[in-house]
PDB file of C-alpha atoms in Angstrom:
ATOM      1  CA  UNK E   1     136.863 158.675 132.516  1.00  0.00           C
ATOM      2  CA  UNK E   2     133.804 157.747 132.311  1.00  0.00           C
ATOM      3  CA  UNK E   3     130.477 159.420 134.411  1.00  0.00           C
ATOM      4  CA  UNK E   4     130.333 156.453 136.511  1.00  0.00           C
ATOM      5  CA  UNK E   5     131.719 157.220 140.378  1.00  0.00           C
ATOM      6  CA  UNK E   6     131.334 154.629 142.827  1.00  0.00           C
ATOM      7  CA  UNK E   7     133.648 156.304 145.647  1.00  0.00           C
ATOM      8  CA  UNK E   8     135.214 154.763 148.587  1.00  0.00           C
ATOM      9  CA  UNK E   9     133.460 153.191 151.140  1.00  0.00           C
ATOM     10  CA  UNK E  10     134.627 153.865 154.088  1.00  0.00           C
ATOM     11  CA  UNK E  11     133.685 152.453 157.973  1.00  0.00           C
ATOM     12  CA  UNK E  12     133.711 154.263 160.890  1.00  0.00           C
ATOM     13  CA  UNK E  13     134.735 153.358 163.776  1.00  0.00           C
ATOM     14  CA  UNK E  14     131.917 152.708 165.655  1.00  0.00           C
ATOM     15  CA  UNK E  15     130.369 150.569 163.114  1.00  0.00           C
ATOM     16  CA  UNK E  16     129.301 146.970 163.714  1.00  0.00           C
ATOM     17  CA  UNK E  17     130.882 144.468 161.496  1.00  0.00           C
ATOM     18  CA  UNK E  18     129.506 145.531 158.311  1.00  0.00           C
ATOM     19  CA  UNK E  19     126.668 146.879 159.071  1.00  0.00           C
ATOM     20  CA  UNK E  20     127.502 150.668 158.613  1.00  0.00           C
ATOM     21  CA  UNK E  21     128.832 152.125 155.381  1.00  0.00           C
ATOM     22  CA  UNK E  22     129.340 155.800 154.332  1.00  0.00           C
ATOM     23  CA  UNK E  23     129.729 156.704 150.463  1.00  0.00           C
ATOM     24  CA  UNK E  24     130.371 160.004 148.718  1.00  0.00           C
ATOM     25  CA  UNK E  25     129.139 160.719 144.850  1.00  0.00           C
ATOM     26  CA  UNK E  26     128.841 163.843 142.629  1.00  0.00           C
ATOM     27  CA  UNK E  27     125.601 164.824 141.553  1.00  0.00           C
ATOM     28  CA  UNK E  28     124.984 163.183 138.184  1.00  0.00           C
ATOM     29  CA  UNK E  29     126.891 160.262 138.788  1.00  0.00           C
ATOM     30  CA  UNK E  30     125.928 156.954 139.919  1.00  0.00           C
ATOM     31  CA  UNK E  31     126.084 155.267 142.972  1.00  0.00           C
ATOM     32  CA  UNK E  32     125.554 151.466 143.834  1.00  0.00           C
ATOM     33  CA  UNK E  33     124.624 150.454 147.287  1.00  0.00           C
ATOM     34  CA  UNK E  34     125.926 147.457 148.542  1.00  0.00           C
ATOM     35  CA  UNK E  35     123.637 144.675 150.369  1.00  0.00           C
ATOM     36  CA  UNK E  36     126.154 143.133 152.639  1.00  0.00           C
ATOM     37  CA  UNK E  37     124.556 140.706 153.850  1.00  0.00           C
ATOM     38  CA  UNK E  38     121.809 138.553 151.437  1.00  0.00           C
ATOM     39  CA  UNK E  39     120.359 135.496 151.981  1.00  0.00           C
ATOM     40  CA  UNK E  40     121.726 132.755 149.597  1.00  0.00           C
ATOM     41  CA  UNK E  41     119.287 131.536 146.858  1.00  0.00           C
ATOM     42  CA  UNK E  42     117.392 134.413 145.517  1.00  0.00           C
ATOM     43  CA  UNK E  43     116.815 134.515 142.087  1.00  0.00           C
ATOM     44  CA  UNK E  44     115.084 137.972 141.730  1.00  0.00           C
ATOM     45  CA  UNK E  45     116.368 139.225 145.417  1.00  0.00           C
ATOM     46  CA  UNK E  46     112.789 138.784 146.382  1.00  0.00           C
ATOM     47  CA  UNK E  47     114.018 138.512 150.269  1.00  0.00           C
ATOM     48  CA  UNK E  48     115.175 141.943 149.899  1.00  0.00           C
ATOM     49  CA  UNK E  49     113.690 145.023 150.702  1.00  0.00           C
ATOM     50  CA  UNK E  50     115.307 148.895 150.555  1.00  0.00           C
ATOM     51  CA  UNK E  51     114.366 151.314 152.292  1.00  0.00           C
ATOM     52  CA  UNK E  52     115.385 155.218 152.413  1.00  0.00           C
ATOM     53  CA  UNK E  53     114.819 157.759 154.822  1.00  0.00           C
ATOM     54  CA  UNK E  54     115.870 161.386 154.734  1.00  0.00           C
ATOM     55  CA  UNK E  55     115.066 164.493 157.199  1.00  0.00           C
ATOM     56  CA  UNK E  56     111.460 164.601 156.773  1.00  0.00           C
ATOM     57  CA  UNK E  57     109.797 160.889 155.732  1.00  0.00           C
ATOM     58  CA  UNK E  58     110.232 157.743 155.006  1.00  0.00           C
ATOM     59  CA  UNK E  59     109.557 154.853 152.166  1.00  0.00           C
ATOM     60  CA  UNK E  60     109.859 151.288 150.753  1.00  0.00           C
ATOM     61  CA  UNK E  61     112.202 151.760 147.659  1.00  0.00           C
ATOM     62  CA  UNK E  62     112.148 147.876 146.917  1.00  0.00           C
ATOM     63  CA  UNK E  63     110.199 145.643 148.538  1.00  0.00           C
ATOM     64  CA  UNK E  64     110.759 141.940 148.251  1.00  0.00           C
ATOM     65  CA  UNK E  65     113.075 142.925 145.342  1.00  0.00           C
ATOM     66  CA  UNK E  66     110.075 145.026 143.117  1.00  0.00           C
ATOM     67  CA  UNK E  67     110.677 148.218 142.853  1.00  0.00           C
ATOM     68  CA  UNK E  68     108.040 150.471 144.199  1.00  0.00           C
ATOM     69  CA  UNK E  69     106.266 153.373 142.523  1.00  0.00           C
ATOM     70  CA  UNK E  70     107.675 156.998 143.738  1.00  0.00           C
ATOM     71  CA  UNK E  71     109.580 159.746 141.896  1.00  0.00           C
ATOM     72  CA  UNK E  72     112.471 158.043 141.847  1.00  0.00           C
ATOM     73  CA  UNK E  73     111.511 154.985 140.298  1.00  0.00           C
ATOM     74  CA  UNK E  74     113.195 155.039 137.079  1.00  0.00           C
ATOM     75  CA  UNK E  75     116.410 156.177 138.413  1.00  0.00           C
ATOM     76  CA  UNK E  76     116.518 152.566 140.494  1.00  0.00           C
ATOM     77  CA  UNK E  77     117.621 149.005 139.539  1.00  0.00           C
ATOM     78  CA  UNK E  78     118.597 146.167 141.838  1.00  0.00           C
ATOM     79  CA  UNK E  79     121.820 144.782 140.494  1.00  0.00           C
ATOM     80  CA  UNK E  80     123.923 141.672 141.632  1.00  0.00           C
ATOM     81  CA  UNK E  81     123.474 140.936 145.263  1.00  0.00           C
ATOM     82  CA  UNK E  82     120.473 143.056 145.819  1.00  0.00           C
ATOM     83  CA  UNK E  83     122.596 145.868 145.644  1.00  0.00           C
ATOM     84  CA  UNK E  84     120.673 149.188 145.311  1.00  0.00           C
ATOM     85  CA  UNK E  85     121.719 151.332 141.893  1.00  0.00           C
ATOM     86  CA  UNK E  86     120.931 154.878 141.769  1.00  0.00           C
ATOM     87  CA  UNK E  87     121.237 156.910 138.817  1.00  0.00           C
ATOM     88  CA  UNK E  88     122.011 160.611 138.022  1.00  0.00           C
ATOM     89  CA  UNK E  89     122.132 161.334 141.888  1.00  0.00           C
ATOM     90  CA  UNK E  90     120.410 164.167 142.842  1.00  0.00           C
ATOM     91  CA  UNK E  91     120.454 165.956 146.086  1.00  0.00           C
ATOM     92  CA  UNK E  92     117.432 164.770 147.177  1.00  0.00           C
ATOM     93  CA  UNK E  93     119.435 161.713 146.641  1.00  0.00           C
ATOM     94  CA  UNK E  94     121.221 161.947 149.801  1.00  0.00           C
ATOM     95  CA  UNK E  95     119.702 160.097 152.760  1.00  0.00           C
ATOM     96  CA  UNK E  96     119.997 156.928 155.022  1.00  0.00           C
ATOM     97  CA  UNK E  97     118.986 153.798 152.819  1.00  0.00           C
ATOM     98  CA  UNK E  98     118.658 150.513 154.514  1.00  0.00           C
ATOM     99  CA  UNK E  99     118.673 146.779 153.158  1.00  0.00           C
ATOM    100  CA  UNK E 100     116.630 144.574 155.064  1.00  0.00           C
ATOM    101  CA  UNK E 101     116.338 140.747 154.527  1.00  0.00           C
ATOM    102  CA  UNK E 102     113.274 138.806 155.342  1.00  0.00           C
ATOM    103  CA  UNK E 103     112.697 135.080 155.501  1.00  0.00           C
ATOM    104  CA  UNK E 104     109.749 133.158 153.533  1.00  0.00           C
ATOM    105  CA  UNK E 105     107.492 134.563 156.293  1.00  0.00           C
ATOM    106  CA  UNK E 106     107.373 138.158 157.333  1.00  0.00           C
ATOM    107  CA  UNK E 107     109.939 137.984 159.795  1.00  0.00           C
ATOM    108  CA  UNK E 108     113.357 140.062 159.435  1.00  0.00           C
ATOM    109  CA  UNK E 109     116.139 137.406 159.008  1.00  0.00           C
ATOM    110  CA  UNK E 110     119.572 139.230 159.472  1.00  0.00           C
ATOM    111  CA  UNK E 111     120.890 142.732 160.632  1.00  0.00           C
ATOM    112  CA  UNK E 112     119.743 145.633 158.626  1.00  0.00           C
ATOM    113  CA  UNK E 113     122.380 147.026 155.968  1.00  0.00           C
ATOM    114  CA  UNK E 114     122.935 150.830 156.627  1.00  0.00           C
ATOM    115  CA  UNK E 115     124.407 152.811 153.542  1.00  0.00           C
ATOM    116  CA  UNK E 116     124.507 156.594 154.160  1.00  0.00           C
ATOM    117  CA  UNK E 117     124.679 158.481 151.090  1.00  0.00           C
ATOM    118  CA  UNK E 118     125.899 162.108 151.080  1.00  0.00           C
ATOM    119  CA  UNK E 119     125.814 164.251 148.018  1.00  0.00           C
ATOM    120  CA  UNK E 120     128.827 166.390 146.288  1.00  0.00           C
ATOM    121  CA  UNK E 121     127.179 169.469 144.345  1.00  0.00           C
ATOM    122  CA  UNK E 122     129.799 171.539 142.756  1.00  0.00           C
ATOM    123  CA  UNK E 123     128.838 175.098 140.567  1.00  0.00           C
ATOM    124  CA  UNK E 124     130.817 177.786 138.682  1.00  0.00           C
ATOM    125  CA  UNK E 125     129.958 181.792 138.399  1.00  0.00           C
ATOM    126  CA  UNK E 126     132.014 184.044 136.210  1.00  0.00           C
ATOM    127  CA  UNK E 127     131.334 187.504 137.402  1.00  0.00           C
ATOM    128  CA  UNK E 128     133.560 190.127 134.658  1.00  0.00           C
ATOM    129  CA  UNK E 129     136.970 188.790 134.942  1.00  0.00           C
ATOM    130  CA  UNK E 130     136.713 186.480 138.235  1.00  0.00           C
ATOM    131  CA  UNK E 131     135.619 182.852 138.500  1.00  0.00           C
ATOM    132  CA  UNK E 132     134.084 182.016 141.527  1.00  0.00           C
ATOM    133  CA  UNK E 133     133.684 178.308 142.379  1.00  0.00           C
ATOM    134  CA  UNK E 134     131.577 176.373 144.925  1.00  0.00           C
ATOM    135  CA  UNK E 135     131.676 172.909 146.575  1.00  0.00           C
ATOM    136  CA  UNK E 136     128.685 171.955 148.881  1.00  0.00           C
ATOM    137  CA  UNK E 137     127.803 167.992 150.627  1.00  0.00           C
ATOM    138  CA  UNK E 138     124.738 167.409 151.583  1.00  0.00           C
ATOM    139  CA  UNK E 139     123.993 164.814 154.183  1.00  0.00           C
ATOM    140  CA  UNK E 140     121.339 162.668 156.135  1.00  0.00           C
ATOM    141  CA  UNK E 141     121.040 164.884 159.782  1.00  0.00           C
ATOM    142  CA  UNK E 142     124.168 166.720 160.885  1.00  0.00           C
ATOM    143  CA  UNK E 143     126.754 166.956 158.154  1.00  0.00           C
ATOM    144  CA  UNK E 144     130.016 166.498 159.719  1.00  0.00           C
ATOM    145  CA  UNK E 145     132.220 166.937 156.213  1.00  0.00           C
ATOM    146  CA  UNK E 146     134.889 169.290 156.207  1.00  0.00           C
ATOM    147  CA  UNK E 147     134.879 170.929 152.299  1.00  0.00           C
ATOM    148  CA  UNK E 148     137.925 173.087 151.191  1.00  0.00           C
ATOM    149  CA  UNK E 149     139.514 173.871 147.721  1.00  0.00           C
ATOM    150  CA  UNK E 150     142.753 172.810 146.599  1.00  0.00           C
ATOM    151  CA  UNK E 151     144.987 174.007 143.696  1.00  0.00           C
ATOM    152  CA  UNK E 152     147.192 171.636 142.060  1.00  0.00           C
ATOM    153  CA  UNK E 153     146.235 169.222 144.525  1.00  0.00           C
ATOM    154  CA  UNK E 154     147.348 171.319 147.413  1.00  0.00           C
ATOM    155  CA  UNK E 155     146.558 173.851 150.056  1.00  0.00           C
ATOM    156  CA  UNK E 156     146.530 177.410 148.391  1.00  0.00           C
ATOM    157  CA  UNK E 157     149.333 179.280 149.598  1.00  0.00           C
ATOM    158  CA  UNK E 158     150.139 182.255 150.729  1.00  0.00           C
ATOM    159  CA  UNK E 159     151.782 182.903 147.288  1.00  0.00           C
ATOM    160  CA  UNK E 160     148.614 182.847 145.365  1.00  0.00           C
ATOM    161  CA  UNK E 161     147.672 186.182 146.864  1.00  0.00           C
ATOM    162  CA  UNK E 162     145.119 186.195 143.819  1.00  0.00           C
ATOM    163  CA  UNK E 163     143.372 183.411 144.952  1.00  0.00           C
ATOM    164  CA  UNK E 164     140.828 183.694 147.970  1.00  0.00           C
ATOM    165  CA  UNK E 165     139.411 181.001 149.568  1.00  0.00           C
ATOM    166  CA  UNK E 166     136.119 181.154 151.915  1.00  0.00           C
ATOM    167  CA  UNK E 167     134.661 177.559 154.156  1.00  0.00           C
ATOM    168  CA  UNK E 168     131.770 176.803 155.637  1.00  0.00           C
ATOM    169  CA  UNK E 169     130.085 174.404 157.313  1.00  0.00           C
ATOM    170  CA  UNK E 170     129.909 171.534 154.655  1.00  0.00           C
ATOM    171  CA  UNK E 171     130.815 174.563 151.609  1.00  0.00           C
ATOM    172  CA  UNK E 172     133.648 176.173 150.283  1.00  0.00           C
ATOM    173  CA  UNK E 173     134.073 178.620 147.643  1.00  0.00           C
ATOM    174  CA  UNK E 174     137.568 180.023 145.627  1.00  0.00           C
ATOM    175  CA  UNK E 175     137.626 182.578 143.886  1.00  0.00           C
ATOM    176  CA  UNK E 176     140.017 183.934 140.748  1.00  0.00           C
ATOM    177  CA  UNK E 177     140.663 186.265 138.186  1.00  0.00           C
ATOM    178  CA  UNK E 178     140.383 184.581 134.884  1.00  0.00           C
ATOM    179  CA  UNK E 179     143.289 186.157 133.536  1.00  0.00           C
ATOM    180  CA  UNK E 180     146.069 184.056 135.579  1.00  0.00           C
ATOM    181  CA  UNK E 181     144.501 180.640 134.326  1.00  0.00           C
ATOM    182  CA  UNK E 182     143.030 180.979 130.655  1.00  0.00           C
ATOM    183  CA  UNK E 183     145.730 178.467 129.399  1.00  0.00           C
ATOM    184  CA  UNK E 184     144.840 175.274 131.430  1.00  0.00           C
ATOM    185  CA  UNK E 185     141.669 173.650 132.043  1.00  0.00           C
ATOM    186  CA  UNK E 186     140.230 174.604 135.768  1.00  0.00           C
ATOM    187  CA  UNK E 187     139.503 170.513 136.040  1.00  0.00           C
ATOM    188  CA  UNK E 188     143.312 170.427 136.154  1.00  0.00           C
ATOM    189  CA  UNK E 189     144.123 173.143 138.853  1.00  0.00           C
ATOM    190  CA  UNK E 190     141.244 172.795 141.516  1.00  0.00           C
ATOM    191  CA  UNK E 191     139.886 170.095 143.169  1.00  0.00           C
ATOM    192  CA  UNK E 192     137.085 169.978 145.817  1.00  0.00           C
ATOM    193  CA  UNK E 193     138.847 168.286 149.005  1.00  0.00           C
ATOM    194  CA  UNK E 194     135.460 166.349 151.456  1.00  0.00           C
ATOM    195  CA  UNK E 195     136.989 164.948 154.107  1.00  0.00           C
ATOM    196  CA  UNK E 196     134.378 162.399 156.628  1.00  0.00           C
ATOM    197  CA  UNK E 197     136.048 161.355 159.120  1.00  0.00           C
ATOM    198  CA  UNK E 198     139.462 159.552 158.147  1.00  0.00           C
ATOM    199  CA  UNK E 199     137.937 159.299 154.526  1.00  0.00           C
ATOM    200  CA  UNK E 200     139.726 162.402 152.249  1.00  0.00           C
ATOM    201  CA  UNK E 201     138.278 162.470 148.751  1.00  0.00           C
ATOM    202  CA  UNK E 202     139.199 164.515 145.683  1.00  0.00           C
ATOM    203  CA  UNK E 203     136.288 165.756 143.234  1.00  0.00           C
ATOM    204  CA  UNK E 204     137.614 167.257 139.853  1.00  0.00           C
ATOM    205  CA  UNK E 205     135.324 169.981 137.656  1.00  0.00           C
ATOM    206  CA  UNK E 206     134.280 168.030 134.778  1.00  0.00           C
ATOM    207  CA  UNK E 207     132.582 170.808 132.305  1.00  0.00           C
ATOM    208  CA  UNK E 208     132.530 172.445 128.702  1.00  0.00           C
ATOM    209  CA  UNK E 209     131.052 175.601 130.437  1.00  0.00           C
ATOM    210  CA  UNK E 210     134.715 176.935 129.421  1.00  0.00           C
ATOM    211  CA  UNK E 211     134.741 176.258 125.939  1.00  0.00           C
ATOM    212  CA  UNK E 212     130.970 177.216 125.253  1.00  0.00           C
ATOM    213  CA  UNK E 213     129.168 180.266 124.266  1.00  0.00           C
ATOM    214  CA  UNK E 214     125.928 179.446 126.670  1.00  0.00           C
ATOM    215  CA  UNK E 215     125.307 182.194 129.244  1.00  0.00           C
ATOM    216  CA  UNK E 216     124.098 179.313 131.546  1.00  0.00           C
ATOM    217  CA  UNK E 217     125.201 175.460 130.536  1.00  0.00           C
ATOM    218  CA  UNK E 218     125.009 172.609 132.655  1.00  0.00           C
ATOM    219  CA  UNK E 219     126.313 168.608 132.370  1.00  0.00           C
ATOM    220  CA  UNK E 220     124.169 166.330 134.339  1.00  0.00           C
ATOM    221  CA  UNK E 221     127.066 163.721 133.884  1.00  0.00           C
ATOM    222  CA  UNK E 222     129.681 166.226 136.189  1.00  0.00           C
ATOM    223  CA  UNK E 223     127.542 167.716 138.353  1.00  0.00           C
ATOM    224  CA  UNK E 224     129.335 170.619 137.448  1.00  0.00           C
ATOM    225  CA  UNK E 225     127.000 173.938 136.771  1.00  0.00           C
ATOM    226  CA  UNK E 226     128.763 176.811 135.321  1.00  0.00           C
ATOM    227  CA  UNK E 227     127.019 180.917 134.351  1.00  0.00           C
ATOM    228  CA  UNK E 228     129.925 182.385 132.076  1.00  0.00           C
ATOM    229  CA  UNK E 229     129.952 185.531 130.225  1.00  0.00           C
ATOM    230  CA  UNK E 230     129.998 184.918 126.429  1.00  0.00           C
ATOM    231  CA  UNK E 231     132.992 183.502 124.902  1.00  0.00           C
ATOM    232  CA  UNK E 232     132.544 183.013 121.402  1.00  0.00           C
ATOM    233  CA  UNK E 233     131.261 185.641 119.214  1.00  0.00           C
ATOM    234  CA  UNK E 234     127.736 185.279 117.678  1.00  0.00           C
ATOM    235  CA  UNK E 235     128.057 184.439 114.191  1.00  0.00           C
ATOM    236  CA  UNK E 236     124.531 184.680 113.375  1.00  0.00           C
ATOM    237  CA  UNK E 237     124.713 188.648 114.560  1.00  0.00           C
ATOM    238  CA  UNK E 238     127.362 189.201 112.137  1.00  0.00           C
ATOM    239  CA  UNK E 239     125.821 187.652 109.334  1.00  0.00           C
ATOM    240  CA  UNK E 240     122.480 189.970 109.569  1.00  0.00           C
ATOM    241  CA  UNK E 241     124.534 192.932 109.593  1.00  0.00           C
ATOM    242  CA  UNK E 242     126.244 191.971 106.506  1.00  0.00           C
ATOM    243  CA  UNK E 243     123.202 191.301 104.755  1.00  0.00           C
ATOM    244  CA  UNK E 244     122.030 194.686 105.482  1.00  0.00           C
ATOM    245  CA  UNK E 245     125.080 196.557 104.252  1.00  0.00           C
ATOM    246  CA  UNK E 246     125.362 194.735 101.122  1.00  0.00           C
ATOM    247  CA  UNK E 247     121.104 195.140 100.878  1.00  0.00           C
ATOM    248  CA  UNK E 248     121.679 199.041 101.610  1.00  0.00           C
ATOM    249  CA  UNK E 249     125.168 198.870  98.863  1.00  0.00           C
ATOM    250  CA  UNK E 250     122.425 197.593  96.471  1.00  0.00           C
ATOM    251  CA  UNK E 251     120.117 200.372  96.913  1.00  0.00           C
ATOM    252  CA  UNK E 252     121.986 203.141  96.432  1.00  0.00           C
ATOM    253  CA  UNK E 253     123.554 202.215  93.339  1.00  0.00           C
ATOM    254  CA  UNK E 254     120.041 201.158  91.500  1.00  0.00           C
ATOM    255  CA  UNK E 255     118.719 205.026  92.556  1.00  0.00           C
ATOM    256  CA  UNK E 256     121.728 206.617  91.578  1.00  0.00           C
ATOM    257  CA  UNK E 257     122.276 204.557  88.510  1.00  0.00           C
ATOM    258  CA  UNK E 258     121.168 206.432  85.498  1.00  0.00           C
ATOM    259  CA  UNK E 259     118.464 205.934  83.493  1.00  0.00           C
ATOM    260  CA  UNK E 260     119.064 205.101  79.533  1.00  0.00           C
TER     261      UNK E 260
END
């Protein structure tokens, strides 16, 4: 599968036509924006403009299809349509992003393009022999999500006494003894369950935090951070001390060997 997740969009209710769209992505992924409506005839979108705003400021992402100079420049292209692509989402990532059309003049031709972009952050601890893992969604303003764990694609039971689930508002965390799973992938048993609204998605771990010997290892493509205890064995530790025995073997037999 590859890292590339464009998610459902999904309209509310309240929305206007088009004009309001919600989407969902992991962080690391990609996302693509849609323009909705674009004014026919542009050959480098240059009646387009994007704009994003989050909690605390504003800015011109694109304006009159350039793309402007901020810290998220290289992580932007404007694809077919004037749609917006971002790249390895971040959370900083999530936001209210707006596509605006303007005529030859300056004035605004059109109803703006809302695209609210929320952010799926997903992290593993292992903590002696318990995995604990986390789901979070950030939002632009109030986050309305409802987050909760799922294993094997449904609610945990109340037969899975070893399993313990904890939700927040916008989080949720399971926790489980290693023991019970070490012969199937965790991407396979839990999923991270954001529902918005009508809108229910599914997020799988994607990670070779399992199969690694890295205290700490992280894969910007899955968004998916996990701190393990060491699983392999350090081969380079096990060479030294067998170069010291066999350098201490050595030594011993050349002062106890006799002289002639």
């Amino acid at each position: 599968m590859s890292s590339l997740l464009i998610l459902l969009l999904q309209f509310t209710g309240t929305a206007i036509g088009q004009r309001v769209l919600f989407l969902s992505v992991r962080v690391g992924d990609e996302a693509t924006l849609p323009c909705n409506y674009v004014i026919h005839d542009q050959g480098e979108c240059e009646s387009t403009t994007w704009l994003f705003s989050d909690s605390g400021n504003s800015v011109a992402l694109v304006r009159r299809g350039q793309i402007g100079n901020h810290a998220k420049s290289d992580r932007l292209r404007v694809t077919e349509k004037c749609s917006l692509l971002v790249k390895k989402v971040t959370e900083e990532d999530a936001g209210l992003y707006t596509c605006r059309q303007f005529s030859s003049g300056e004035e605004q031709e059109g109803p703006d393009i809302q695209v609210y972009l929320s952010v799926v952050t997903m992290t593993g601890h292992q903590d002696n022999d318990e995995v604990t893992l986390r789901c979070s969604v950030k939002t632009y303003g109030d986050c309305g999500h409802t987050v909760k764990w799922l294993f094997q694609g449904r609610d945990v039971d109340k037969d899975h006494n070893d399993i313990r689930r904890s939700q927040f508002r916008c989080s949720a965390s399971v926790t489980f003894p290693t023991s019970h799973f070490s012969y199937t992938p965790r991407s396979k048993l839990f999923t991270c369950s954001v529902k918005d609204g009508s809108n229910v998605q599914a997020f799988s771990l994607q990670s070779s935090g399992e199969d690694t010997a890295a205290t700490t290892e992280s894969d910007s493509r899955s968004g998916f951070t996990t701190t393990a205890s060491v699983i392999t064995e350090d081969a380079t530790g096990w060479w030294w001390w067998i170069i010291v025995v066999i350098v201490g073997v050595a030594a011993l037999i050349i002062i106890n060997a006799p002289v002639i």
